[in-house]
């Protein structure tokens, strides 16, 4: 894409040089870029002299444009520009969008390329800023300082994932920049979290939701899984683990093999490559992280550390195999509270709930309602052309970066205003 922009930029420069060409020799008419036109009707008296007014009025009378072309070189340049404007104006009056010149398109693409590069460059800078922040947190905890908070633990986890993606992303950004739009559209999972647009994140969640719903449906039809449900029975003070999960250990997960294990990994949006052994190991590690995160959310004996932001709640639900798309935030919050009640808050269930039993808990709490709407939305998106998708990505990058620039400018203006007020108060 950037290479195309460079070519267009060079073409624009060449066009400017042509338009600024040297004056023609005295007494010789300007060269016409096209074949001679057929003879036109005689010009009106007002057209005998190619004055500035006659050239300007070319947007109304085509015959005047032809008369103006017989003017000297400087007038010819002006007439060419006027004729181009004339065609655009006519197109606009007919209700059709005016076609942009090569110079205008080059400028627009060049500005878009700068916004695009700046957006992803700022994302890389944020990764390095997070790196310094993570190092400070780890030094504090290692030195016996304040314990790790959930927000800090999430930052460390996300930063580690970003650092794993950074080498390949930088290679694409600096060497294979033409492939960047394709990566954004077809492989957004390769992007660091600081370089993902809001609409991209929503589409990623929607795809995960469709895969999760399909896995939920298949798992609920497997006999060996049916025998292990529900995980928790009863309500209120009568909560208790179901019989298959009482005093259970990792043998519960060991009984699940083959395609059933793959579907269980998809329920938590985990990768399934590498065979059953790697999938099971990946699933166990993820469930251990969930147990630790649950304890941080319920630190202090309540639910005060449950995230309140809609995006953070959706992320927490998605990590636990719960519904995270096309449902109200309150429903996600309530489902997450129920999850925490079973895994952490209720002594009757949390103390004896094994990590393996935790893997089946989403099947008891998942809401499969209205998945068809998400599927229809994704089907409509997949039917769009690559160029149309690329334009959407570029436009969103430009708008996002403009908002950031406006926010930064507003912050700078506020700081300067406060400084002026403080200086005036001292006087």
PDB file of N, CA and C in Angstrom, residues 291-392:
ATOM      1  N   UNK A 291      -8.551 -19.472  37.670  1.00  0.00           N
ATOM      2  CA  UNK A 291      -8.688 -19.599  39.126  1.00  0.00           C
ATOM      3  C   UNK A 291      -7.986 -18.453  39.839  1.00  0.00           C
ATOM      4  N   UNK A 292      -6.793 -18.120  39.385  1.00  0.00           N
ATOM      5  CA  UNK A 292      -6.055 -17.016  39.989  1.00  0.00           C
ATOM      6  C   UNK A 292      -6.777 -15.687  39.777  1.00  0.00           C
ATOM      7  N   UNK A 293      -7.308 -15.486  38.581  1.00  0.00           N
ATOM      8  CA  UNK A 293      -8.021 -14.242  38.283  1.00  0.00           C
ATOM      9  C   UNK A 293      -9.308 -14.141  39.094  1.00  0.00           C
ATOM     10  N   UNK A 294      -9.991 -15.261  39.297  1.00  0.00           N
ATOM     11  CA  UNK A 294     -11.199 -15.267  40.130  1.00  0.00           C
ATOM     12  C   UNK A 294     -10.890 -14.818  41.552  1.00  0.00           C
ATOM     13  N   UNK A 295      -9.802 -15.303  42.094  1.00  0.00           N
ATOM     14  CA  UNK A 295      -9.425 -14.925  43.456  1.00  0.00           C
ATOM     15  C   UNK A 295      -9.114 -13.436  43.555  1.00  0.00           C
ATOM     16  N   UNK A 296      -8.488 -12.872  42.524  1.00  0.00           N
ATOM     17  CA  UNK A 296      -8.201 -11.437  42.539  1.00  0.00           C
ATOM     18  C   UNK A 296      -9.475 -10.612  42.446  1.00  0.00           C
ATOM     19  N   UNK A 297     -10.453 -11.090  41.678  1.00  0.00           N
ATOM     20  CA  UNK A 297     -11.716 -10.364  41.571  1.00  0.00           C
ATOM     21  C   UNK A 297     -12.471 -10.343  42.893  1.00  0.00           C
ATOM     22  N   UNK A 298     -12.336 -11.393  43.661  1.00  0.00           N
ATOM     23  CA  UNK A 298     -13.061 -11.502  44.931  1.00  0.00           C
ATOM     24  C   UNK A 298     -12.178 -11.186  46.128  1.00  0.00           C
ATOM     25  N   UNK A 299     -11.069 -10.527  45.894  1.00  0.00           N
ATOM     26  CA  UNK A 299     -10.170 -10.179  46.992  1.00  0.00           C
ATOM     27  C   UNK A 299     -10.882  -9.257  47.980  1.00  0.00           C
ATOM     28  N   UNK A 300     -10.753  -9.557  49.249  1.00  0.00           N
ATOM     29  CA  UNK A 300     -11.420  -8.764  50.280  1.00  0.00           C
ATOM     30  C   UNK A 300     -12.781  -9.293  50.658  1.00  0.00           C
ATOM     31  N   UNK A 301     -13.215 -10.403  50.061  1.00  0.00           N
ATOM     32  CA  UNK A 301     -14.474 -11.021  50.455  1.00  0.00           C
ATOM     33  C   UNK A 301     -15.693 -10.507  49.735  1.00  0.00           C
ATOM     34  N   UNK A 302     -15.553  -9.765  48.668  1.00  0.00           N
ATOM     35  CA  UNK A 302     -16.710  -9.256  47.929  1.00  0.00           C
ATOM     36  C   UNK A 302     -16.501  -9.350  46.432  1.00  0.00           C
ATOM     37  N   UNK A 303     -17.287  -8.539  45.719  1.00  0.00           N
ATOM     38  CA  UNK A 303     -17.187  -8.510  44.260  1.00  0.00           C
ATOM     39  C   UNK A 303     -16.703  -7.147  43.766  1.00  0.00           C
ATOM     40  N   UNK A 304     -16.041  -6.391  44.640  1.00  0.00           N
ATOM     41  CA  UNK A 304     -15.698  -5.021  44.290  1.00  0.00           C
ATOM     42  C   UNK A 304     -14.645  -4.920  43.194  1.00  0.00           C
ATOM     43  N   UNK A 305     -13.933  -5.999  42.916  1.00  0.00           N
ATOM     44  CA  UNK A 305     -12.893  -5.938  41.891  1.00  0.00           C
ATOM     45  C   UNK A 305     -13.353  -6.517  40.553  1.00  0.00           C
ATOM     46  N   UNK A 306     -14.649  -6.789  40.428  1.00  0.00           N
ATOM     47  CA  UNK A 306     -15.178  -7.160  39.119  1.00  0.00           C
ATOM     48  C   UNK A 306     -15.109  -5.930  38.220  1.00  0.00           C
ATOM     49  N   UNK A 307     -14.592  -6.037  37.020  1.00  0.00           N
ATOM     50  CA  UNK A 307     -14.478  -4.851  36.151  1.00  0.00           C
ATOM     51  C   UNK A 307     -15.839  -4.248  35.842  1.00  0.00           C
ATOM     52  N   UNK A 308     -15.900  -2.927  35.815  1.00  0.00           N
ATOM     53  CA  UNK A 308     -17.138  -2.211  35.534  1.00  0.00           C
ATOM     54  C   UNK A 308     -17.232  -1.780  34.077  1.00  0.00           C
ATOM     55  N   UNK A 309     -16.102  -1.667  33.414  1.00  0.00           N
ATOM     56  CA  UNK A 309     -16.094  -1.280  32.010  1.00  0.00           C
ATOM     57  C   UNK A 309     -16.668  -2.398  31.145  1.00  0.00           C
ATOM     58  N   UNK A 310     -17.490  -2.028  30.154  1.00  0.00           N
ATOM     59  CA  UNK A 310     -18.150  -3.031  29.312  1.00  0.00           C
ATOM     60  C   UNK A 310     -17.141  -3.904  28.574  1.00  0.00           C
ATOM     61  N   UNK A 311     -16.079  -3.296  28.068  1.00  0.00           N
ATOM     62  CA  UNK A 311     -15.063  -4.054  27.340  1.00  0.00           C
ATOM     63  C   UNK A 311     -14.349  -5.038  28.255  1.00  0.00           C
ATOM     64  N   UNK A 312     -14.032  -4.600  29.476  1.00  0.00           N
ATOM     65  CA  UNK A 312     -13.336  -5.473  30.422  1.00  0.00           C
ATOM     66  C   UNK A 312     -14.236  -6.626  30.874  1.00  0.00           C
ATOM     67  N   UNK A 313     -15.529  -6.349  31.073  1.00  0.00           N
ATOM     68  CA  UNK A 313     -16.466  -7.416  31.455  1.00  0.00           C
ATOM     69  C   UNK A 313     -16.586  -8.439  30.329  1.00  0.00           C
ATOM     70  N   UNK A 314     -16.690  -7.955  29.090  1.00  0.00           N
ATOM     71  CA  UNK A 314     -16.787  -8.870  27.945  1.00  0.00           C
ATOM     72  C   UNK A 314     -15.535  -9.735  27.832  1.00  0.00           C
ATOM     73  N   UNK A 315     -14.384  -9.144  28.065  1.00  0.00           N
ATOM     74  CA  UNK A 315     -13.131  -9.899  28.002  1.00  0.00           C
ATOM     75  C   UNK A 315     -13.099 -10.979  29.083  1.00  0.00           C
ATOM     76  N   UNK A 316     -13.522 -10.633  30.308  1.00  0.00           N
ATOM     77  CA  UNK A 316     -13.527 -11.605  31.400  1.00  0.00           C
ATOM     78  C   UNK A 316     -14.487 -12.756  31.107  1.00  0.00           C
ATOM     79  N   UNK A 317     -15.654 -12.445  30.555  1.00  0.00           N
ATOM     80  CA  UNK A 317     -16.617 -13.500  30.226  1.00  0.00           C
ATOM     81  C   UNK A 317     -16.098 -14.390  29.102  1.00  0.00           C
ATOM     82  N   UNK A 318     -15.484 -13.782  28.101  1.00  0.00           N
ATOM     83  CA  UNK A 318     -14.952 -14.566  26.987  1.00  0.00           C
ATOM     84  C   UNK A 318     -13.871 -15.526  27.457  1.00  0.00           C
ATOM     85  N   UNK A 319     -13.014 -15.080  28.365  1.00  0.00           N
ATOM     86  CA  UNK A 319     -11.951 -15.944  28.877  1.00  0.00           C
ATOM     87  C   UNK A 319     -12.508 -17.128  29.649  1.00  0.00           C
ATOM     88  N   UNK A 320     -13.709 -16.996  30.191  1.00  0.00           N
ATOM     89  CA  UNK A 320     -14.318 -18.070  30.986  1.00  0.00           C
ATOM     90  C   UNK A 320     -15.311 -18.909  30.195  1.00  0.00           C
ATOM     91  N   UNK A 321     -15.378 -18.696  28.894  1.00  0.00           N
ATOM     92  CA  UNK A 321     -16.287 -19.476  28.066  1.00  0.00           C
ATOM     93  C   UNK A 321     -17.731 -19.065  28.209  1.00  0.00           C
ATOM     94  N   UNK A 322     -17.980 -17.836  28.666  1.00  0.00           N
ATOM     95  CA  UNK A 322     -19.330 -17.326  28.852  1.00  0.00           C
ATOM     96  C   UNK A 322     -19.707 -16.417  27.694  1.00  0.00           C
ATOM     97  N   UNK A 323     -20.984 -16.118  27.586  1.00  0.00           N
ATOM     98  CA  UNK A 323     -21.463 -15.264  26.502  1.00  0.00           C
ATOM     99  C   UNK A 323     -20.898 -13.857  26.671  1.00  0.00           C
ATOM    100  N   UNK A 324     -20.297 -13.313  25.585  1.00  0.00           N
ATOM    101  CA  UNK A 324     -19.627 -12.014  25.677  1.00  0.00           C
ATOM    102  C   UNK A 324     -19.985 -11.074  24.537  1.00  0.00           C
ATOM    103  N   UNK A 325     -20.913 -11.459  23.668  1.00  0.00           N
ATOM    104  CA  UNK A 325     -21.273 -10.635  22.517  1.00  0.00           C
ATOM    105  C   UNK A 325     -22.783 -10.629  22.337  1.00  0.00           C
ATOM    106  N   UNK A 326     -23.315  -9.444  21.950  1.00  0.00           N
ATOM    107  CA  UNK A 326     -24.738  -9.277  21.677  1.00  0.00           C
ATOM    108  C   UNK A 326     -25.611  -9.622  22.884  1.00  0.00           C
ATOM    109  N   UNK A 327     -25.124  -9.307  24.066  1.00  0.00           N
ATOM    110  CA  UNK A 327     -25.928  -9.415  25.288  1.00  0.00           C
ATOM    111  C   UNK A 327     -25.687  -8.152  26.106  1.00  0.00           C
ATOM    112  N   UNK A 328     -26.668  -7.737  26.926  1.00  0.00           N
ATOM    113  CA  UNK A 328     -26.479  -6.525  27.728  1.00  0.00           C
ATOM    114  C   UNK A 328     -25.323  -6.678  28.711  1.00  0.00           C
ATOM    115  N   UNK A 329     -24.725  -5.555  29.060  1.00  0.00           N
ATOM    116  CA  UNK A 329     -23.617  -5.580  30.014  1.00  0.00           C
ATOM    117  C   UNK A 329     -24.069  -6.129  31.361  1.00  0.00           C
ATOM    118  N   UNK A 330     -25.295  -5.806  31.775  1.00  0.00           N
ATOM    119  CA  UNK A 330     -25.794  -6.302  33.065  1.00  0.00           C
ATOM    120  C   UNK A 330     -25.876  -7.824  33.077  1.00  0.00           C
ATOM    121  N   UNK A 331     -26.293  -8.413  31.955  1.00  0.00           N
ATOM    122  CA  UNK A 331     -26.359  -9.874  31.890  1.00  0.00           C
ATOM    123  C   UNK A 331     -24.969 -10.488  32.001  1.00  0.00           C
ATOM    124  N   UNK A 332     -23.995  -9.894  31.321  1.00  0.00           N
ATOM    125  CA  UNK A 332     -22.623 -10.390  31.433  1.00  0.00           C
ATOM    126  C   UNK A 332     -22.121 -10.262  32.868  1.00  0.00           C
ATOM    127  N   UNK A 333     -22.422  -9.134  33.501  1.00  0.00           N
ATOM    128  CA  UNK A 333     -21.976  -8.901  34.877  1.00  0.00           C
ATOM    129  C   UNK A 333     -22.613  -9.918  35.829  1.00  0.00           C
ATOM    130  N   UNK A 334     -23.909 -10.161  35.672  1.00  0.00           N
ATOM    131  CA  UNK A 334     -24.602 -11.117  36.550  1.00  0.00           C
ATOM    132  C   UNK A 334     -24.080 -12.538  36.342  1.00  0.00           C
ATOM    133  N   UNK A 335     -23.826 -12.911  35.094  1.00  0.00           N
ATOM    134  CA  UNK A 335     -23.285 -14.244  34.823  1.00  0.00           C
ATOM    135  C   UNK A 335     -21.899 -14.398  35.425  1.00  0.00           C
ATOM    136  N   UNK A 336     -21.106 -13.344  35.337  1.00  0.00           N
ATOM    137  CA  UNK A 336     -19.765 -13.377  35.918  1.00  0.00           C
ATOM    138  C   UNK A 336     -19.830 -13.489  37.434  1.00  0.00           C
ATOM    139  N   UNK A 337     -20.785 -12.824  38.058  1.00  0.00           N
ATOM    140  CA  UNK A 337     -20.956 -12.938  39.515  1.00  0.00           C
ATOM    141  C   UNK A 337     -21.350 -14.359  39.906  1.00  0.00           C
ATOM    142  N   UNK A 338     -22.234 -14.963  39.121  1.00  0.00           N
ATOM    143  CA  UNK A 338     -22.625 -16.350  39.404  1.00  0.00           C
ATOM    144  C   UNK A 338     -21.420 -17.278  39.281  1.00  0.00           C
ATOM    145  N   UNK A 339     -20.620 -17.057  38.261  1.00  0.00           N
ATOM    146  CA  UNK A 339     -19.390 -17.845  38.096  1.00  0.00           C
ATOM    147  C   UNK A 339     -18.506 -17.719  39.331  1.00  0.00           C
ATOM    148  N   UNK A 340     -18.294 -16.490  39.788  1.00  0.00           N
ATOM    149  CA  UNK A 340     -17.436 -16.254  40.952  1.00  0.00           C
ATOM    150  C   UNK A 340     -18.041 -16.840  42.218  1.00  0.00           C
ATOM    151  N   UNK A 341     -19.357 -16.847  42.305  1.00  0.00           N
ATOM    152  CA  UNK A 341     -20.008 -17.473  43.459  1.00  0.00           C
ATOM    153  C   UNK A 341     -19.677 -18.957  43.515  1.00  0.00           C
ATOM    154  N   UNK A 342     -19.727 -19.622  42.376  1.00  0.00           N
ATOM    155  CA  UNK A 342     -19.438 -21.051  42.335  1.00  0.00           C
ATOM    156  C   UNK A 342     -17.960 -21.347  42.563  1.00  0.00           C
ATOM    157  N   UNK A 343     -17.083 -20.522  42.005  1.00  0.00           N
ATOM    158  CA  UNK A 343     -15.653 -20.841  42.019  1.00  0.00           C
ATOM    159  C   UNK A 343     -14.894 -20.277  43.212  1.00  0.00           C
ATOM    160  N   UNK A 344     -15.411 -19.219  43.838  1.00  0.00           N
ATOM    161  CA  UNK A 344     -14.623 -18.522  44.862  1.00  0.00           C
ATOM    162  C   UNK A 344     -15.408 -18.186  46.121  1.00  0.00           C
ATOM    163  N   UNK A 345     -16.619 -17.668  45.973  1.00  0.00           N
ATOM    164  CA  UNK A 345     -17.333 -17.107  47.114  1.00  0.00           C
ATOM    165  C   UNK A 345     -18.040 -18.156  47.965  1.00  0.00           C
ATOM    166  N   UNK A 346     -18.583 -19.198  47.348  1.00  0.00           N
ATOM    167  CA  UNK A 346     -19.346 -20.192  48.104  1.00  0.00           C
ATOM    168  C   UNK A 346     -18.419 -21.263  48.677  1.00  0.00           C
ATOM    169  N   UNK A 347     -18.336 -21.392  49.997  1.00  0.00           N
ATOM    170  CA  UNK A 347     -17.459 -22.422  50.588  1.00  0.00           C
ATOM    171  C   UNK A 347     -17.863 -23.838  50.196  1.00  0.00           C
ATOM    172  N   UNK A 348     -19.154 -24.049  49.935  1.00  0.00           N
ATOM    173  CA  UNK A 348     -19.628 -25.394  49.621  1.00  0.00           C
ATOM    174  C   UNK A 348     -19.148 -25.874  48.258  1.00  0.00           C
ATOM    175  N   UNK A 349     -18.803 -24.956  47.383  1.00  0.00           N
ATOM    176  CA  UNK A 349     -18.387 -25.350  46.033  1.00  0.00           C
ATOM    177  C   UNK A 349     -16.939 -24.980  45.721  1.00  0.00           C
ATOM    178  N   UNK A 350     -16.507 -23.823  46.166  1.00  0.00           N
ATOM    179  CA  UNK A 350     -15.190 -23.326  45.753  1.00  0.00           C
ATOM    180  C   UNK A 350     -14.044 -24.148  46.321  1.00  0.00           C
ATOM    181  N   UNK A 351     -14.197 -24.658  47.531  1.00  0.00           N
ATOM    182  CA  UNK A 351     -13.084 -25.358  48.173  1.00  0.00           C
ATOM    183  C   UNK A 351     -12.782 -26.700  47.523  1.00  0.00           C
ATOM    184  N   UNK A 352     -13.793 -27.339  46.969  1.00  0.00           N
ATOM    185  CA  UNK A 352     -13.588 -28.670  46.398  1.00  0.00           C
ATOM    186  C   UNK A 352     -13.747 -28.709  44.883  1.00  0.00           C
ATOM    187  N   UNK A 353     -13.967 -27.551  44.266  1.00  0.00           N
ATOM    188  CA  UNK A 353     -14.112 -27.515  42.813  1.00  0.00           C
ATOM    189  C   UNK A 353     -12.741 -27.643  42.160  1.00  0.00           C
ATOM    190  N   UNK A 354     -12.520 -28.717  41.428  1.00  0.00           N
ATOM    191  CA  UNK A 354     -11.215 -28.946  40.811  1.00  0.00           C
ATOM    192  C   UNK A 354     -11.067 -28.113  39.546  1.00  0.00           C
ATOM    193  N   UNK A 355      -9.834 -27.990  39.110  1.00  0.00           N
ATOM    194  CA  UNK A 355      -9.562 -27.256  37.875  1.00  0.00           C
ATOM    195  C   UNK A 355     -10.216 -27.937  36.685  1.00  0.00           C
ATOM    196  N   UNK A 356     -10.253 -29.255  36.697  1.00  0.00           N
ATOM    197  CA  UNK A 356     -10.880 -29.986  35.602  1.00  0.00           C
ATOM    198  C   UNK A 356     -12.385 -29.769  35.575  1.00  0.00           C
ATOM    199  N   UNK A 357     -13.008 -29.762  36.750  1.00  0.00           N
ATOM    200  CA  UNK A 357     -14.450 -29.516  36.809  1.00  0.00           C
ATOM    201  C   UNK A 357     -14.781 -28.106  36.340  1.00  0.00           C
ATOM    202  N   UNK A 358     -13.847 -27.192  36.550  1.00  0.00           N
ATOM    203  CA  UNK A 358     -14.043 -25.812  36.117  1.00  0.00           C
ATOM    204  C   UNK A 358     -14.208 -25.727  34.606  1.00  0.00           C
ATOM    205  N   UNK A 359     -13.597 -26.643  33.876  1.00  0.00           N
ATOM    206  CA  UNK A 359     -13.674 -26.622  32.414  1.00  0.00           C
ATOM    207  C   UNK A 359     -15.085 -26.854  31.908  1.00  0.00           C
ATOM    208  N   UNK A 360     -15.917 -27.529  32.689  1.00  0.00           N
ATOM    209  CA  UNK A 360     -17.282 -27.833  32.266  1.00  0.00           C
ATOM    210  C   UNK A 360     -18.304 -26.835  32.789  1.00  0.00           C
ATOM    211  N   UNK A 361     -17.885 -25.941  33.669  1.00  0.00           N
ATOM    212  CA  UNK A 361     -18.823 -24.983  34.253  1.00  0.00           C
ATOM    213  C   UNK A 361     -19.455 -24.052  33.218  1.00  0.00           C
ATOM    214  N   UNK A 362     -18.749 -23.618  32.156  1.00  0.00           N
ATOM    215  CA  UNK A 362     -19.408 -22.762  31.156  1.00  0.00           C
ATOM    216  C   UNK A 362     -20.626 -23.402  30.512  1.00  0.00           C
ATOM    217  N   UNK A 363     -20.641 -24.726  30.393  1.00  0.00           N
ATOM    218  CA  UNK A 363     -21.785 -25.397  29.781  1.00  0.00           C
ATOM    219  C   UNK A 363     -23.043 -25.226  30.616  1.00  0.00           C
ATOM    220  N   UNK A 364     -22.866 -24.943  31.895  1.00  0.00           N
ATOM    221  CA  UNK A 364     -24.006 -24.735  32.782  1.00  0.00           C
ATOM    222  C   UNK A 364     -24.486 -23.281  32.758  1.00  0.00           C
ATOM    223  N   UNK A 365     -23.607 -22.351  32.413  1.00  0.00           N
ATOM    224  CA  UNK A 365     -23.939 -20.928  32.498  1.00  0.00           C
ATOM    225  C   UNK A 365     -24.060 -20.237  31.143  1.00  0.00           C
ATOM    226  N   UNK A 366     -23.665 -20.891  30.072  1.00  0.00           N
ATOM    227  CA  UNK A 366     -23.647 -20.222  28.764  1.00  0.00           C
ATOM    228  C   UNK A 366     -25.061 -19.979  28.244  1.00  0.00           C
ATOM    229  N   UNK A 367     -25.245 -18.822  27.606  1.00  0.00           N
ATOM    230  CA  UNK A 367     -26.532 -18.449  27.019  1.00  0.00           C
ATOM    231  C   UNK A 367     -26.417 -18.480  25.496  1.00  0.00           C
ATOM    232  N   UNK A 368     -27.026 -19.468  24.813  1.00  0.00           N
ATOM    233  CA  UNK A 368     -26.869 -19.586  23.357  1.00  0.00           C
ATOM    234  C   UNK A 368     -27.863 -18.747  22.562  1.00  0.00           C
ATOM    235  N   UNK A 369     -28.571 -17.843  23.190  1.00  0.00           N
ATOM    236  CA  UNK A 369     -29.625 -17.078  22.538  1.00  0.00           C
ATOM    237  C   UNK A 369     -29.071 -16.140  21.458  1.00  0.00           C
ATOM    238  N   UNK A 370     -29.846 -16.004  20.367  1.00  0.00           N
ATOM    239  CA  UNK A 370     -29.619 -15.007  19.305  1.00  0.00           C
ATOM    240  C   UNK A 370     -28.249 -15.109  18.640  1.00  0.00           C
ATOM    241  N   UNK A 371     -27.734 -16.294  18.514  1.00  0.00           N
ATOM    242  CA  UNK A 371     -26.477 -16.468  17.787  1.00  0.00           C
ATOM    243  C   UNK A 371     -26.687 -16.218  16.294  1.00  0.00           C
ATOM    244  N   UNK A 372     -27.932 -16.432  15.807  1.00  0.00           N
ATOM    245  CA  UNK A 372     -28.207 -16.251  14.386  1.00  0.00           C
ATOM    246  C   UNK A 372     -27.929 -14.821  13.933  1.00  0.00           C
ATOM    247  N   UNK A 373     -28.163 -13.847  14.805  1.00  0.00           N
ATOM    248  CA  UNK A 373     -27.907 -12.452  14.440  1.00  0.00           C
ATOM    249  C   UNK A 373     -26.413 -12.218  14.208  1.00  0.00           C
ATOM    250  N   UNK A 374     -25.591 -12.805  15.054  1.00  0.00           N
ATOM    251  CA  UNK A 374     -24.142 -12.656  14.886  1.00  0.00           C
ATOM    252  C   UNK A 374     -23.689 -13.362  13.616  1.00  0.00           C
ATOM    253  N   UNK A 375     -24.222 -14.544  13.361  1.00  0.00           N
ATOM    254  CA  UNK A 375     -23.855 -15.283  12.149  1.00  0.00           C
ATOM    255  C   UNK A 375     -24.242 -14.505  10.896  1.00  0.00           C
ATOM    256  N   UNK A 376     -25.425 -13.878  10.913  1.00  0.00           N
ATOM    257  CA  UNK A 376     -25.860 -13.090   9.759  1.00  0.00           C
ATOM    258  C   UNK A 376     -24.950 -11.885   9.539  1.00  0.00           C
ATOM    259  N   UNK A 377     -24.541 -11.252  10.625  1.00  0.00           N
ATOM    260  CA  UNK A 377     -23.645 -10.099  10.520  1.00  0.00           C
ATOM    261  C   UNK A 377     -22.290 -10.507   9.944  1.00  0.00           C
ATOM    262  N   UNK A 378     -21.757 -11.631  10.402  1.00  0.00           N
ATOM    263  CA  UNK A 378     -20.473 -12.106   9.884  1.00  0.00           C
ATOM    264  C   UNK A 378     -20.587 -12.552   8.429  1.00  0.00           C
ATOM    265  N   UNK A 379     -21.733 -13.144   8.062  1.00  0.00           N
ATOM    266  CA  UNK A 379     -21.929 -13.559   6.674  1.00  0.00           C
ATOM    267  C   UNK A 379     -21.974 -12.348   5.748  1.00  0.00           C
ATOM    268  N   UNK A 380     -22.640 -11.287   6.192  1.00  0.00           N
ATOM    269  CA  UNK A 380     -22.680 -10.061   5.392  1.00  0.00           C
ATOM    270  C   UNK A 380     -21.292  -9.446   5.259  1.00  0.00           C
ATOM    271  N   UNK A 381     -20.506  -9.513   6.322  1.00  0.00           N
ATOM    272  CA  UNK A 381     -19.147  -8.971   6.286  1.00  0.00           C
ATOM    273  C   UNK A 381     -18.260  -9.773   5.343  1.00  0.00           C
ATOM    274  N   UNK A 382     -18.396 -11.092   5.358  1.00  0.00           N
ATOM    275  CA  UNK A 382     -17.560 -11.929   4.490  1.00  0.00           C
ATOM    276  C   UNK A 382     -17.917 -11.758   3.021  1.00  0.00           C
ATOM    277  N   UNK A 383     -19.136 -11.296   2.731  1.00  0.00           N
ATOM    278  CA  UNK A 383     -19.547 -11.090   1.353  1.00  0.00           C
ATOM    279  C   UNK A 383     -19.021  -9.813   0.732  1.00  0.00           C
ATOM    280  N   UNK A 384     -18.437  -8.954   1.515  1.00  0.00           N
ATOM    281  CA  UNK A 384     -17.893  -7.701   0.994  1.00  0.00           C
ATOM    282  C   UNK A 384     -16.540  -7.932   0.324  1.00  0.00           C
ATOM    283  N   UNK A 385     -16.205  -7.071  -0.616  1.00  0.00           N
ATOM    284  CA  UNK A 385     -14.956  -7.206  -1.344  1.00  0.00           C
ATOM    285  C   UNK A 385     -13.754  -6.781  -0.522  1.00  0.00           C
ATOM    286  N   UNK A 386     -12.583  -7.229  -0.970  1.00  0.00           N
ATOM    287  CA  UNK A 386     -11.349  -6.914  -0.252  1.00  0.00           C
ATOM    288  C   UNK A 386     -11.060  -5.417  -0.265  1.00  0.00           C
ATOM    289  N   UNK A 387     -11.280  -4.754  -1.403  1.00  0.00           N
ATOM    290  CA  UNK A 387     -11.018  -3.320  -1.486  1.00  0.00           C
ATOM    291  C   UNK A 387     -11.929  -2.542  -0.552  1.00  0.00           C
ATOM    292  N   UNK A 388     -13.172  -2.958  -0.467  1.00  0.00           N
ATOM    293  CA  UNK A 388     -14.115  -2.272   0.419  1.00  0.00           C
ATOM    294  C   UNK A 388     -13.712  -2.434   1.879  1.00  0.00           C
ATOM    295  N   UNK A 389     -13.289  -3.637   2.242  1.00  0.00           N
ATOM    296  CA  UNK A 389     -12.828  -3.864   3.613  1.00  0.00           C
ATOM    297  C   UNK A 389     -11.568  -3.046   3.910  1.00  0.00           C
ATOM    298  N   UNK A 390     -10.665  -2.995   2.923  1.00  0.00           N
ATOM    299  CA  UNK A 390      -9.431  -2.234   3.120  1.00  0.00           C
ATOM    300  C   UNK A 390      -9.728  -0.759   3.334  1.00  0.00           C
ATOM    301  N   UNK A 391     -10.657  -0.216   2.557  1.00  0.00           N
ATOM    302  CA  UNK A 391     -11.032   1.188   2.729  1.00  0.00           C
ATOM    303  C   UNK A 391     -11.605   1.441   4.120  1.00  0.00           C
ATOM    304  N   UNK A 392     -12.418   0.510   4.597  1.00  0.00           N
ATOM    305  CA  UNK A 392     -12.987   0.661   5.938  1.00  0.00           C
ATOM    306  C   UNK A 392     -11.894   0.687   6.999  1.00  0.00           C
TER     307      UNK A 392
END
